[in-house]
Amino acid sequence: MEFLRGQCQGAGRSTTWSIATWNFVLILAVTIAPRQIASTPLPALSTDTPAATGASGTEEPTPAENTTSSPDLRDFEVEGKWEILDVTTYDALVERFANGSEFLNYTAVSRWGNTCRKYVDYYYDTTDLQMTDNMNSLRHRTRYQASPPAYSNSWIDVTLANWVSDWDLIQYKGSPSRVGAIWGREEVGSRESEPDQPTSTAVIAACDLSYDAIRAMRREHPQLDCADLRPSLKVDDYRLRIGLEDEHNVLLFEVSLDRYILTDYLFSSWPFGAMEVEIEIAGEITEESVRSLGDIAAALEDEFPGLHRSTYSKGGLFLPEGEGTMAELMCGQDGWPCSEDYTCVYRVQRCDGVTDCSDGSDERQCPSPARTAEDR
């Protein structure tokens, strides 16, 4: 597959710039991002796995769905991704979200004045530092607040004077090549106003990945100078963003079209694109909130056959694999929501949409480990 042209587009307009033929991967990401609650402490996410109930030969009850939000929840995200295998589908998606267009019950509104914002991420492979368990990479993002023109053919080479480098938002990453992978993250923002507040060890234990982990790293390796780290991957990210508003002009979703240029430690570069839909839930996180995100995902798949569920995210809309707050909000302490239809199963059962059980079914039809042992 070939990516024939690169573009950084504003809503409703398109300008192309000529480069050599590119091999490409495009990913569509759907994110749930509950509104940040800045004054509350970090949540303690449980890593305990409740035992399954139910006797042999009887159907296990379904865990009750829970629609009560936690006051401690802080921007815990959920992502799923789709690969876009051809540039035609990519272009069609850009046109689909043009300024003023309608999608389901939402209106697309151009953000940032039809310009692209630039972000530069450096990923550092820190496996040899033996940092917190399951976290062997970190990210340093530089955000350029000034924006290159959306339609400039030289946007990729523009020099931006106004920028902000936020080491405060360094992340541990589960893999040095995290790009395209799913993750759950807790976004806590800058710690300048509360410099002594530590990163929650419970959050780190519950999720492979967490924001604001730079202080955890400095506690474990106080002599480490971040400037000495060698980046294993650089990502130049040029981002266009479209808002999706309801009939009351309330912003509910944001669609981000990202054009990446990845450069590895051997200085080999290749293009990478992504489209991200982010839901901002103004109230409680409920089953209805998650289902609304599912409606968008289903509508996109119906309208664009060129979208293919990505192996990176294990098939479409997905909930974080780190057990914790999000699953408990929907299904209670003993439950876990299936990615396909959001029905609740017990935590001991996995539901990834793959028929990988011994009886040829998905996890939700699998007997629990306790029942399997009894049947032997």
PDB file of C-alpha atoms in Angstrom, residues 26 31 33 38 99 111 140 149 160 178 194 203 222 230 246 252 263 270 279 297 319 322 348 350 370:
ATOM      1  CA  LEU A  26      -3.316   5.125   9.264  1.00  0.00           C
ATOM      2  CA  THR A  31     -11.120   8.025  23.041  1.00  0.00           C
ATOM      3  CA  ALA A  33     -11.863  11.368  28.206  1.00  0.00           C
ATOM      4  CA  ALA A  38      -8.251  18.968  39.367  1.00  0.00           C
ATOM      5  CA  ASN A  99     -16.582  22.520   8.788  1.00  0.00           C
ATOM      6  CA  ARG A 111     -10.955  24.396  15.667  1.00  0.00           C
ATOM      7  CA  HIS A 140       8.835  13.909  26.392  1.00  0.00           C
ATOM      8  CA  PRO A 149      -0.642  27.890   8.043  1.00  0.00           C
ATOM      9  CA  LEU A 160       7.982  28.104  15.369  1.00  0.00           C
ATOM     10  CA  ARG A 178       3.985   2.579  21.683  1.00  0.00           C
ATOM     11  CA  GLU A 194       1.547  21.031  43.954  1.00  0.00           C
ATOM     12  CA  VAL A 203      -2.277   3.893  39.508  1.00  0.00           C
ATOM     13  CA  PRO A 222      17.793  10.523  41.524  1.00  0.00           C
ATOM     14  CA  ARG A 230      18.993   8.923  23.968  1.00  0.00           C
ATOM     15  CA  ASP A 246     -24.715  18.942  19.718  1.00  0.00           C
ATOM     16  CA  LEU A 252     -19.045  16.704  22.987  1.00  0.00           C
ATOM     17  CA  THR A 263      12.290   8.961  12.953  1.00  0.00           C
ATOM     18  CA  TRP A 270       8.606   7.138   7.577  1.00  0.00           C
ATOM     19  CA  ILE A 279     -15.376  12.357  23.698  1.00  0.00           C
ATOM     20  CA  ALA A 297     -17.638   3.864  15.912  1.00  0.00           C
ATOM     21  CA  LEU A 319     -11.430  -0.557  27.299  1.00  0.00           C
ATOM     22  CA  GLY A 322      -5.393  -2.290  33.328  1.00  0.00           C
ATOM     23  CA  VAL A 348     -11.775 -13.567  35.203  1.00  0.00           C
ATOM     24  CA  ARG A 350     -11.553 -11.783  28.846  1.00  0.00           C
ATOM     25  CA  ALA A 370     -13.367 -22.467  38.720  1.00  0.00           C
TER      26      ALA A 370
END
